[in-house]
Short mmCIF file of C-alpha atoms in Angstrom, two decimals:
data_model
loop_
_atom_site.label_atom_id
_atom_site.label_comp_id
_atom_site.label_asym_id
_atom_site.label_seq_id
_atom_site.Cartn_x
_atom_site.Cartn_y
_atom_site.Cartn_z
CA UNK A 1 0.00 0.00 0.00
CA UNK A 2 1.33 3.41 -0.99
CA UNK A 3 2.02 5.84 1.84
CA UNK A 4 0.16 8.56 -0.05
CA UNK A 5 -3.14 8.55 -1.86
CA UNK A 6 -3.87 10.76 -4.82
CA UNK A 7 -6.57 13.38 -4.22
CA UNK A 8 -9.74 12.84 -6.23
CA UNK A 9 -10.36 15.27 -9.05
CA UNK A 10 -13.95 16.11 -10.02
CA UNK A 11 -13.36 16.45 -13.75
CA UNK A 12 -15.36 19.46 -14.97
CA UNK A 13 -16.94 20.51 -11.67
CA UNK A 14 -15.96 24.17 -11.47
CA UNK A 15 -15.52 24.48 -7.70
CA UNK A 16 -16.61 28.12 -7.86
CA UNK A 17 -14.31 30.33 -5.75
CA UNK A 18 -12.90 27.18 -4.16
CA UNK A 19 -9.78 25.83 -5.82
CA UNK A 20 -8.90 24.49 -2.35
CA UNK A 21 -11.05 21.46 -3.16
CA UNK A 22 -9.84 20.92 -6.71
CA UNK A 23 -7.92 17.70 -6.06
CA UNK A 24 -4.71 18.28 -8.05
CA UNK A 25 -1.11 18.64 -6.83
CA UNK A 26 -1.12 22.41 -7.21
CA UNK A 27 -3.99 22.85 -4.77
CA UNK A 28 -4.14 19.75 -2.53
CA UNK A 29 -1.56 17.76 -0.60
CA UNK A 30 -1.73 13.98 -1.11
CA UNK A 31 -3.94 12.13 1.37
CA UNK A 32 -1.84 9.88 3.67
CA UNK A 33 -2.78 6.20 3.57
CA UNK A 34 -5.39 5.35 6.20
CA UNK A 35 -6.74 8.89 6.36
CA UNK A 36 -10.13 10.09 5.29
CA UNK A 37 -10.68 13.48 3.72
CA UNK A 38 -14.03 15.05 2.90
CA UNK A 39 -14.45 17.33 -0.08
CA UNK A 40 -16.61 20.35 0.65
CA UNK A 41 -17.81 22.36 -2.32
CA UNK A 42 -20.92 23.95 -3.72
CA UNK A 43 -22.30 22.99 -7.10
CA UNK A 44 -23.11 26.45 -8.42
CA UNK A 45 -24.00 27.64 -11.92
CA UNK A 46 -23.63 24.19 -13.42
CA UNK A 47 -25.62 21.29 -14.74
CA UNK A 48 -24.54 18.21 -16.60
CA UNK A 49 -22.49 15.01 -16.73
CA UNK A 50 -19.03 14.77 -15.17
CA UNK A 51 -16.78 12.19 -13.50
CA UNK A 52 -14.11 11.97 -10.82
CA UNK A 53 -10.79 10.12 -10.63
CA UNK A 54 -7.48 10.08 -8.70
CA UNK A 55 -5.17 12.72 -10.12
CA UNK A 56 -1.59 11.56 -9.44
CA UNK A 57 0.93 9.02 -10.71
CA UNK A 58 -1.23 7.11 -13.22
CA UNK A 59 -3.63 6.03 -10.45
CA UNK A 60 -6.58 6.62 -12.78
CA UNK A 61 -5.36 3.62 -14.78
CA UNK A 62 -6.08 1.35 -11.80
CA UNK A 63 -9.69 2.50 -11.41
CA UNK A 64 -11.25 4.63 -8.70
CA UNK A 65 -13.40 6.65 -11.09
CA UNK A 66 -17.12 7.34 -11.05
CA UNK A 67 -19.79 9.71 -12.29
CA UNK A 68 -21.13 13.05 -11.08
CA UNK A 69 -24.57 14.16 -12.29
CA UNK A 70 -25.71 17.72 -11.61
CA UNK A 71 -29.42 18.17 -12.27
CA UNK A 72 -31.34 21.29 -13.24
CA UNK A 73 -33.23 23.14 -10.58
CA UNK A 74 -36.92 22.24 -10.67
CA UNK A 75 -37.83 25.72 -11.96
CA UNK A 76 -35.64 25.31 -15.05
CA UNK A 77 -36.90 22.74 -17.56
CA UNK A 78 -34.55 20.47 -19.45
CA UNK A 79 -34.77 21.06 -23.23
CA UNK A 80 -36.18 17.60 -23.98
CA UNK A 81 -38.82 15.25 -22.61
CA UNK A 82 -37.79 13.55 -19.39
CA UNK A 83 -36.20 10.22 -20.30
CA UNK A 84 -37.53 6.93 -18.96
CA UNK A 85 -34.16 6.03 -17.47
CA UNK A 86 -30.64 7.33 -16.89
CA UNK A 87 -27.62 5.13 -17.68
CA UNK A 88 -23.97 6.01 -17.01
CA UNK A 89 -21.25 4.29 -19.06
CA UNK A 90 -17.52 4.50 -18.42
CA UNK A 91 -15.46 3.47 -21.44
CA UNK A 92 -11.71 3.10 -21.10
CA UNK A 93 -8.61 1.58 -22.61
CA UNK A 94 -7.05 -1.22 -20.56
CA UNK A 95 -3.60 -2.75 -20.26
CA UNK A 96 -2.45 -6.01 -18.74
CA UNK A 97 0.37 -4.08 -17.06
CA UNK A 98 -0.26 -2.41 -13.71
CA UNK A 99 -0.52 1.35 -13.50
CA UNK A 100 2.93 1.41 -11.86
CA UNK A 101 4.53 -0.53 -14.72
CA UNK A 102 2.84 1.72 -17.27
CA UNK A 103 4.11 4.75 -15.40
CA UNK A 104 7.65 3.34 -15.32
CA UNK A 105 7.56 2.62 -19.06
CA UNK A 106 6.50 6.17 -19.83
CA UNK A 107 9.20 7.55 -17.53
CA UNK A 108 11.81 5.49 -19.39
CA UNK A 109 10.73 6.85 -22.77
CA UNK A 110 9.06 3.62 -23.93
CA UNK A 111 5.66 5.20 -24.36
CA UNK A 112 2.33 3.42 -24.39
CA UNK A 113 1.58 0.77 -26.98
CA UNK A 114 -1.93 0.10 -28.25
CA UNK A 115 -4.29 -1.02 -25.46
CA UNK A 116 -4.86 -4.70 -24.68
CA UNK A 117 -8.59 -4.13 -24.48
CA UNK A 118 -11.43 -1.67 -24.01
CA UNK A 119 -13.70 -1.85 -20.96
CA UNK A 120 -17.34 -0.93 -20.34
CA UNK A 121 -17.79 -0.09 -16.66
CA UNK A 122 -14.72 -2.18 -15.88
CA UNK A 123 -15.97 -5.28 -17.72
CA UNK A 124 -15.69 -6.98 -21.07
CA UNK A 125 -15.73 -7.57 -23.80
CA UNK A 126 -18.88 -9.53 -24.63
CA UNK A 127 -17.97 -12.59 -26.67
CA UNK A 128 -19.04 -11.17 -30.00
CA UNK A 129 -16.42 -13.26 -31.86
CA UNK A 130 -15.49 -16.67 -30.47
CA UNK A 131 -12.16 -16.60 -32.32
CA UNK A 132 -11.12 -13.32 -30.66
CA UNK A 133 -12.73 -13.32 -27.19
CA UNK A 134 -12.17 -16.20 -24.74
CA UNK A 135 -15.24 -17.66 -23.08
CA UNK A 136 -16.08 -17.03 -19.45
CA UNK A 137 -15.25 -13.32 -19.50
CA UNK A 138 -17.60 -11.02 -17.57
CA UNK A 139 -19.22 -8.32 -19.67
CA UNK A 140 -21.50 -5.37 -19.02
CA UNK A 141 -25.19 -5.54 -19.91
CA UNK A 142 -27.90 -2.86 -19.88
CA UNK A 143 -31.56 -3.89 -19.69
CA UNK A 144 -34.09 -1.59 -21.38
CA UNK A 145 -37.80 -1.68 -22.19
CA UNK A 146 -39.05 -1.44 -25.79
CA UNK A 147 -40.44 1.90 -26.88
CA UNK A 148 -38.82 3.85 -24.04
CA UNK A 149 -36.14 6.55 -24.29
CA UNK A 150 -33.02 6.51 -22.10
CA UNK A 151 -30.34 9.06 -21.39
CA UNK A 152 -26.89 7.54 -21.83
CA UNK A 153 -24.08 9.50 -20.14
CA UNK A 154 -20.83 8.26 -21.67
CA UNK A 155 -17.40 9.14 -20.21
CA UNK A 156 -14.00 8.28 -21.67
CA UNK A 157 -12.13 7.65 -18.42
CA UNK A 158 -9.20 5.92 -20.11
CA UNK A 159 -5.48 6.51 -20.25
CA UNK A 160 -4.65 7.77 -23.71
CA UNK A 161 -6.95 6.32 -26.39
CA UNK A 162 -9.70 8.10 -28.32
CA UNK A 163 -12.74 5.81 -28.48
CA UNK A 164 -15.58 5.61 -30.97
CA UNK A 165 -18.91 4.86 -29.24
CA UNK A 166 -21.94 3.43 -31.02
CA UNK A 167 -25.00 1.25 -30.44
CA UNK A 168 -25.88 -1.34 -33.06
CA UNK A 169 -28.86 -0.20 -35.19
CA UNK A 170 -29.70 2.71 -32.85
CA UNK A 171 -29.35 6.46 -33.27
CA UNK A 172 -27.60 8.67 -30.72
CA UNK A 173 -29.36 11.99 -30.18
CA UNK A 174 -26.73 14.28 -28.67
CA UNK A 175 -28.24 16.60 -26.02
CA UNK A 176 -25.45 17.61 -23.61
CA UNK A 177 -21.70 17.63 -23.17
CA UNK A 178 -19.83 18.56 -20.00
CA UNK A 179 -22.43 20.96 -18.66
CA UNK A 180 -23.73 22.46 -21.90
CA UNK A 181 -26.95 21.62 -23.68
CA UNK A 182 -26.18 21.14 -27.34
CA UNK A 183 -28.15 21.57 -30.53
CA UNK A 184 -29.92 18.23 -30.76
CA UNK A 185 -28.51 16.19 -33.62
CA UNK A 186 -28.57 12.49 -34.47
CA UNK A 187 -25.32 10.58 -34.83
CA UNK A 188 -24.68 6.94 -35.68
CA UNK A 189 -21.46 7.07 -33.66
CA UNK A 190 -19.40 9.55 -31.65
CA UNK A 191 -15.66 9.92 -31.16
CA UNK A 192 -15.12 10.48 -27.43
CA UNK A 193 -11.60 11.56 -26.63
CA UNK A 194 -9.77 11.08 -23.34
CA UNK A 195 -11.53 12.91 -20.51
CA UNK A 196 -14.62 13.85 -22.51
CA UNK A 197 -18.26 13.26 -21.53
CA UNK A 198 -21.44 13.20 -23.63
CA UNK A 199 -25.16 12.66 -23.06
CA UNK A 200 -27.29 10.96 -25.70
CA UNK A 201 -30.99 10.15 -25.85
CA UNK A 202 -31.53 6.69 -27.29
CA UNK A 203 -35.00 5.40 -28.12
CA UNK A 204 -35.57 1.64 -28.00
CA UNK A 205 -37.40 1.53 -31.32
CA UNK A 206 -36.00 -1.72 -32.76
CA UNK A 207 -37.60 -5.14 -32.75
CA UNK A 208 -36.67 -7.49 -29.97
CA UNK A 209 -35.63 -10.43 -32.10
CA UNK A 210 -32.21 -10.11 -30.46
CA UNK A 211 -30.05 -8.03 -28.15
CA UNK A 212 -27.77 -5.34 -29.59
CA UNK A 213 -24.12 -4.44 -29.25
CA UNK A 214 -22.80 -1.45 -27.33
CA UNK A 215 -19.37 -0.81 -28.85
CA UNK A 216 -16.34 1.33 -27.98
CA UNK A 217 -13.45 0.96 -30.43
CA UNK A 218 -10.02 2.60 -30.33
CA UNK A 219 -9.45 5.34 -32.87
CA UNK A 220 -6.19 6.16 -34.66
CA UNK A 221 -4.33 3.02 -33.60
CA UNK A 222 -2.86 0.11 -35.54
CA UNK A 223 -5.86 -1.06 -37.57
CA UNK A 224 -4.79 -4.72 -37.41
CA UNK A 225 -5.18 -4.59 -33.62
CA UNK A 226 -8.41 -2.55 -33.47
CA UNK A 227 -10.83 -5.49 -33.53
CA UNK A 228 -8.88 -7.33 -30.84
CA UNK A 229 -9.16 -4.33 -28.54
CA UNK A 230 -12.81 -3.40 -29.18
CA UNK A 231 -14.97 -3.00 -26.08
CA UNK A 232 -18.35 -4.67 -26.45
CA UNK A 233 -21.28 -4.65 -24.01
CA UNK A 234 -24.88 -5.71 -24.50
CA UNK A 235 -28.07 -3.68 -24.86
CA UNK A 236 -30.70 -6.16 -23.68
CA UNK A 237 -34.37 -5.53 -24.50
CA UNK A 238 -36.55 -6.86 -21.69
CA UNK A 239 -38.53 -8.91 -24.25
CA UNK A 240 -35.52 -9.96 -26.31
CA UNK A 241 -35.76 -13.26 -28.18
CA UNK A 242 -32.03 -13.97 -28.45
CA UNK A 243 -28.41 -12.79 -28.02
CA UNK A 244 -26.73 -10.05 -30.00
CA UNK A 245 -25.27 -11.28 -33.25
CA UNK A 246 -23.60 -10.29 -36.49
CA UNK A 247 -20.51 -8.15 -37.11
CA UNK A 248 -19.82 -5.08 -35.02
CA UNK A 249 -21.11 -1.85 -36.59
CA UNK A 250 -18.36 -0.20 -38.60
CA UNK A 251 -16.42 2.91 -37.68
CA UNK A 252 -16.67 5.35 -40.60
CA UNK A 253 -13.26 6.35 -42.00
CA UNK A 254 -11.56 4.46 -39.21
CA UNK A 255 -8.11 6.06 -39.30
CA UNK A 256 -8.99 9.38 -40.90
CA UNK A 257 -8.78 12.24 -38.37
CA UNK A 258 -10.45 14.67 -40.81
CA UNK A 259 -13.82 12.92 -40.43
CA UNK A 260 -13.44 13.06 -36.66
CA UNK A 261 -12.68 16.78 -36.86
CA UNK A 262 -15.76 17.41 -39.00
CA UNK A 263 -17.85 15.63 -36.40
CA UNK A 264 -16.34 17.75 -33.61
CA UNK A 265 -17.10 20.94 -35.53
CA UNK A 266 -20.73 19.88 -35.91
CA UNK A 267 -21.35 20.00 -32.13
CA UNK A 268 -23.02 23.34 -31.35
CA UNK A 269 -24.29 25.20 -28.30
CA UNK A 270 -28.07 25.26 -27.83
CA UNK A 271 -28.57 29.02 -27.62
CA UNK A 272 -32.26 28.90 -26.69
CA UNK A 273 -32.19 26.42 -23.80
CA UNK A 274 -31.57 27.35 -20.19
CA UNK A 275 -29.09 25.42 -18.09
CA UNK A 276 -28.06 26.37 -14.56
CA UNK A 277 -29.84 29.72 -14.78
CA UNK A 278 -33.26 30.69 -16.16
CA UNK A 279 -31.79 32.87 -18.91
CA UNK A 280 -30.90 31.03 -22.15
CA UNK A 281 -27.32 29.86 -22.65
CA UNK A 282 -27.08 32.10 -25.73
CA UNK A 283 -27.65 35.25 -23.69
CA UNK A 284 -23.92 35.09 -22.88
CA UNK A 285 -22.67 36.44 -26.21
CA UNK A 286 -19.06 35.34 -25.97
CA UNK A 287 -18.29 36.40 -29.52
CA UNK A 288 -18.79 40.09 -28.64
CA UNK A 289 -16.33 40.17 -25.71
CA UNK A 290 -12.92 41.76 -26.47
CA UNK A 291 -9.98 39.39 -25.94
CA UNK A 292 -7.51 40.64 -23.33
CA UNK A 293 -4.79 37.95 -23.47
CA UNK A 294 -3.63 35.43 -26.06
CA UNK A 295 -1.67 32.22 -25.38
CA UNK A 296 -0.42 29.99 -28.17
CA UNK A 297 0.48 26.78 -26.31
CA UNK A 298 2.63 24.37 -28.30
CA UNK A 299 3.14 20.76 -27.28
CA UNK A 300 5.89 18.51 -28.60
CA UNK A 301 6.62 14.76 -28.40
CA UNK A 302 8.55 13.60 -25.30
CA UNK A 303 12.23 14.51 -25.23
CA UNK A 304 15.20 14.12 -22.91
CA UNK A 305 15.63 17.10 -20.58
CA UNK A 306 18.42 16.90 -18.00
CA UNK A 307 18.58 13.15 -18.59
CA UNK A 308 14.84 12.56 -18.00
CA UNK A 309 12.06 11.90 -20.47
CA UNK A 310 9.72 14.85 -20.30
CA UNK A 311 6.91 16.46 -22.32
CA UNK A 312 6.49 20.22 -22.60
CA UNK A 313 4.07 23.04 -23.20
CA UNK A 314 5.80 26.06 -24.73
CA UNK A 315 9.13 24.41 -23.96
CA UNK A 316 8.40 24.02 -20.22
CA UNK A 317 7.81 20.70 -18.47
CA UNK A 318 5.91 21.30 -15.24
CA UNK A 319 7.67 20.40 -12.00
CA UNK A 320 5.33 19.74 -9.06
CA UNK A 321 6.81 21.24 -5.88
CA UNK A 322 6.38 19.56 -2.48
CA UNK A 323 4.32 22.54 -1.30
CA UNK A 324 1.14 23.00 -3.39
CA UNK A 325 0.98 26.31 -5.22
CA UNK A 326 -2.22 27.34 -3.50
CA UNK A 327 -0.74 26.85 -0.01
CA UNK A 328 2.44 28.67 -1.01
CA UNK A 329 0.36 31.59 -2.23
CA UNK A 330 -1.78 31.63 0.91
CA UNK A 331 1.23 31.62 3.28
CA UNK A 332 3.44 33.88 1.12
CA UNK A 333 6.15 31.22 0.72
CA UNK A 334 8.60 32.55 -1.84
CA UNK A 335 10.41 30.51 -4.45
CA UNK A 336 7.80 27.77 -4.94
CA UNK A 337 6.61 29.03 -8.34
CA UNK A 338 7.03 31.89 -10.77
CA UNK A 339 4.33 33.81 -12.62
CA UNK A 340 6.24 33.74 -15.89
CA UNK A 341 4.70 31.17 -18.21
CA UNK A 342 5.31 32.50 -21.76
CA UNK A 343 2.39 33.24 -24.08
CA UNK A 344 4.40 31.85 -27.03
CA UNK A 345 7.02 29.15 -27.30
CA UNK A 346 10.45 30.64 -26.62
CA UNK A 347 13.55 30.27 -28.78
CA UNK A 348 15.49 28.34 -26.15
CA UNK A 349 16.14 24.82 -24.93
CA UNK A 350 13.30 23.03 -23.18
CA UNK A 351 13.44 23.05 -19.38
CA UNK A 352 11.78 21.65 -16.27
CA UNK A 353 10.24 24.42 -14.16
CA UNK A 354 7.28 25.51 -12.01
CA UNK A 355 6.05 28.28 -14.26
CA UNK A 356 2.50 29.59 -13.75
CA UNK A 357 0.25 31.71 -15.98
CA UNK A 358 -0.53 35.09 -14.41
CA UNK A 359 -4.21 35.35 -15.29
CA UNK A 360 -6.20 38.58 -15.28
CA UNK A 361 -9.35 38.40 -13.16
CA UNK A 362 -12.35 38.77 -15.48
CA UNK A 363 -10.05 38.83 -18.46
CA UNK A 364 -11.23 37.12 -21.65
CA UNK A 365 -8.46 34.83 -22.80
CA UNK A 366 -7.83 33.19 -26.14
CA UNK A 367 -5.84 29.97 -25.92
CA UNK A 368 -4.62 28.10 -28.99
CA UNK A 369 -3.39 24.53 -28.51
CA UNK A 370 -0.93 23.62 -31.25
CA UNK A 371 -0.33 19.87 -31.34
CA UNK A 372 3.06 19.05 -32.85
CA UNK A 373 2.84 15.44 -31.68
CA UNK A 374 1.75 12.45 -33.78
CA UNK A 375 -1.20 11.45 -31.57
CA UNK A 376 -4.53 12.99 -30.63
CA UNK A 377 -4.22 14.96 -27.39
CA UNK A 378 -6.97 16.14 -25.04
CA UNK A 379 -6.64 19.27 -22.91
CA UNK A 380 -8.72 20.17 -19.89
CA UNK A 381 -9.09 23.31 -17.79
CA UNK A 382 -10.23 23.12 -14.16
CA UNK A 383 -12.50 25.80 -12.72
CA UNK A 384 -14.12 26.79 -16.01
CA UNK A 385 -16.08 25.91 -19.09
CA UNK A 386 -14.45 27.34 -22.22
CA UNK A 387 -15.82 27.94 -25.70
CA UNK A 388 -14.37 25.77 -28.47
CA UNK A 389 -14.31 28.25 -31.34
CA UNK A 390 -12.05 26.65 -33.93
CA UNK A 391 -9.91 23.69 -34.98
CA UNK A 392 -8.04 22.85 -38.15
CA UNK A 393 -5.01 21.05 -39.48
CA UNK A 394 -1.70 22.80 -39.98
CA UNK A 395 -0.14 25.66 -38.05
CA UNK A 396 -2.32 28.32 -36.42
CA UNK A 397 -1.79 31.88 -37.69
CA UNK A 398 -3.45 35.21 -36.98
CA UNK A 399 -5.58 34.64 -40.11
CA UNK A 400 -6.98 31.47 -38.54
CA UNK A 401 -9.32 33.66 -36.50
CA UNK A 402 -11.35 34.24 -39.66
CA UNK A 403 -12.67 30.68 -39.31
CA UNK A 404 -13.68 30.99 -35.64
CA UNK A 405 -17.23 30.24 -34.57
CA UNK A 406 -18.24 33.39 -32.68
CA UNK A 407 -21.91 32.44 -32.25
CA UNK A 408 -22.67 28.91 -31.06
CA UNK A 409 -19.37 27.20 -30.29
CA UNK A 410 -20.02 24.70 -27.54
CA UNK A 411 -18.91 25.46 -23.97
CA UNK A 412 -17.13 22.52 -22.32
CA UNK A 413 -14.08 21.70 -20.18
CA UNK A 414 -12.14 19.19 -22.34
CA UNK A 415 -11.23 19.52 -26.00
CA UNK A 416 -9.33 17.33 -28.41
CA UNK A 417 -6.40 18.54 -30.52
CA UNK A 418 -5.64 16.39 -33.54
CA UNK A 419 -2.06 15.59 -34.55
CA UNK A 420 -0.36 18.33 -36.55
CA UNK A 421 -3.39 20.54 -35.93
CA UNK A 422 -4.68 23.27 -33.63
CA UNK A 423 -7.73 23.97 -31.48
CA UNK A 424 -8.71 27.45 -30.23
CA UNK A 425 -10.74 28.18 -27.10
CA UNK A 426 -12.03 31.33 -25.38
CA UNK A 427 -12.45 31.50 -21.61
CA UNK A 428 -13.72 34.19 -19.23
CA UNK A 429 -11.55 34.20 -16.10
CA UNK A 430 -14.22 35.05 -13.52
CA UNK A 431 -13.43 32.23 -11.04
CA UNK A 432 -10.72 33.26 -8.59
CA UNK A 433 -8.16 30.67 -7.53
CA UNK A 434 -5.27 28.63 -8.92
CA UNK A 435 -6.49 26.30 -11.67
CA UNK A 436 -4.94 23.42 -13.54
CA UNK A 437 -4.65 23.37 -17.35
CA UNK A 438 -3.42 19.94 -18.44
CA UNK A 439 -3.18 17.14 -20.93
CA UNK A 440 -5.83 14.52 -20.15
CA UNK A 441 -3.73 11.78 -21.77
CA UNK A 442 -1.99 10.27 -18.74
CA UNK A 443 1.34 9.72 -20.49
CA UNK A 444 1.59 13.38 -21.53
CA UNK A 445 0.34 14.62 -18.17
CA UNK A 446 2.75 12.43 -16.20
CA UNK A 447 5.69 13.72 -18.26
CA UNK A 448 4.88 17.35 -17.48
CA UNK A 449 2.28 18.67 -19.92
CA UNK A 450 0.40 20.88 -17.51
CA UNK A 451 0.43 24.43 -16.26
CA UNK A 452 -1.51 26.35 -13.60
CA UNK A 453 -3.35 29.64 -14.00
CA UNK A 454 -3.41 32.03 -11.06
CA UNK A 455 -6.54 34.22 -11.06
CA UNK A 456 -6.70 36.84 -8.29
CA UNK A 457 -9.05 39.76 -7.80
CA UNK A 458 -6.67 42.38 -6.35
CA UNK A 459 -9.52 44.51 -4.97
CA UNK A 460 -11.87 42.27 -2.97
CA UNK A 461 -10.20 38.88 -2.71
CA UNK A 462 -12.15 37.89 0.41
CA UNK A 463 -15.44 38.19 -1.51
CA UNK A 464 -14.36 36.42 -4.68
CA UNK A 465 -12.58 33.45 -3.15
CA UNK A 466 -13.34 31.25 -0.16
CA UNK A 467 -11.02 31.21 2.83
CA UNK A 468 -8.56 28.46 3.74
CA UNK A 469 -10.79 25.49 4.72
CA UNK A 470 -10.60 23.77 8.09
CA UNK A 471 -9.87 20.39 6.48
CA UNK A 472 -6.70 21.54 4.71
CA UNK A 473 -3.90 18.98 4.61
CA UNK A 474 -0.42 20.48 5.00
CA UNK A 475 2.76 19.18 3.37
CA UNK A 476 6.09 20.41 2.05
CA UNK A 477 7.25 23.60 3.74
CA UNK A 478 4.09 23.60 5.87
CA UNK A 479 4.28 20.00 7.14
CA UNK A 480 4.73 21.18 10.72
CA UNK A 481 1.17 22.56 10.71
CA UNK A 482 -0.39 19.17 10.06
CA UNK A 483 -2.04 17.30 12.94
CA UNK A 484 -2.43 13.54 12.95
CA UNK A 485 -5.87 12.07 12.46
CA UNK A 486 -7.24 10.39 15.57
CA UNK A 487 -8.94 7.59 13.63
CA UNK A 488 -7.24 5.92 10.72
CA UNK A 489 -8.05 2.94 8.54
CA UNK A 490 -5.78 -0.09 8.49
CA UNK A 491 -5.33 -2.26 5.43
CA UNK A 492 -4.44 -5.93 5.18
CA UNK A 493 -1.64 -5.26 2.73
CA UNK A 494 -2.80 -7.95 0.31
CA UNK A 495 -1.67 -7.12 -3.20
CA UNK A 496 -3.55 -7.68 -6.46
CA UNK A 497 -2.20 -9.21 -9.64
CA UNK A 498 -0.65 -6.77 -12.11
CA UNK A 499 -3.35 -7.79 -14.59
CA UNK A 500 -6.12 -6.84 -12.19
CA UNK A 501 -7.93 -3.53 -12.40
CA UNK A 502 -10.05 -2.30 -9.52
CA UNK A 503 -12.92 -0.09 -10.56
CA UNK A 504 -14.90 2.07 -8.17
CA UNK A 505 -18.15 2.85 -9.96
CA UNK A 506 -20.09 5.31 -7.87
CA UNK A 507 -22.25 7.97 -9.48
CA UNK A 508 -23.07 11.04 -7.44
CA UNK A 509 -26.35 12.71 -8.34
CA UNK A 510 -26.33 16.31 -7.19
CA UNK A 511 -29.36 18.56 -7.05
CA UNK A 512 -28.48 22.08 -8.13
CA UNK A 513 -28.68 24.50 -5.20
CA UNK A 514 -29.09 28.10 -6.22
CA UNK A 515 -27.32 29.64 -3.25
CA UNK A 516 -25.97 33.15 -3.46
CA UNK A 517 -22.40 32.53 -2.27
#
């Protein structure tokens, strides 16, 4: 048993004014083994589908993830008829190696190979092909009633693989992604990149002569291995007459990222629906707000820096200090970090450093992610939803702004960036705190592709950010302030096989509380 436990990160929950509870190394100390620690935060100005996971040292690869559902207040209607059921699916790539071995491989520059399999809620695959899938393997099954409509909340909680999700012979009506109601469009399949979440309405309008496949297939991997790795679960009609059969539904243009980009561009913000507040989403006219700061953030493939394999953003590989940034800021500890992250890549050698973006409170920031790697990358920003306004292949230039969507670009917290391509986002920095901006792909994140953004209101800090909480854990330069817990848990110390994955599947359903703080 490790001496330290990774804090849990609520992926996409904005923690308004409360980065103290954000669950990443820049804001929280690790939780000592045997301790309990209670997150305390308010779900404010949000609705939608999110998930949580441990944030350090590849621990997400060993499980521990689950869903978070934030419902509308009763006075605000959802923009579709209430579904007959709500189903949460966690799709993820899986490796026979333990998360520690995967982490060691990445640290040695070996990288991640294609996954050994794809899981549905920690199980699978269904034996859709007796020549590929051994018998006796547990698989996930969903039971539904004919004629009814269900909301499927699908999260890619995996390590580093984009996954194509589809349901045999059924349409997916997209209605929400990461806290935004979308223009309602039908899809036969959806590419869900690492860290992304989608909600679909699916009507059980097929005959019940057999069950149907739920499928999650890896995208942009070695095509000869794709079928072996496919995740397959079962959609079981309650009056079904037989098992699912036939070939898996195809992925269109399997290894062509351009089709995936066109699909991503088709996802639009529903301007007329209300979400967390009674006023329509479209009343926030983001396209009319002047941009105050611009960051062109360039990533590159892993490289050796000071004898270590590292990955960089703008030539800087993030170094996590022993004292979290937020605690260092609170106690005025000098030398822990510098507010000097460059807004463009510098003409210098790459370096390892704790460089932080100095954000402007209520500034409107344009961030361009330029992916110079050969794989799809996902990037996530804690504390905010940002507007995805553009993406294209090639190198971003000032003229690229002419293609931006300034009207109904979807607001979300995780966006994909295709290889040798760029994605542009706009974000309004109205949430005070220190917030993590990172690669969601665990290999890139572990090697240093992250940066923090410090957002401080210099005038009335005490009203725009919550005070140091009573449950703060202290470490690093502040270790002497930490008191021991009176009651601790004790573990047997039994170890699991390296091929075993432990999944914690707990979905929190949160009623929106419209408090004023």
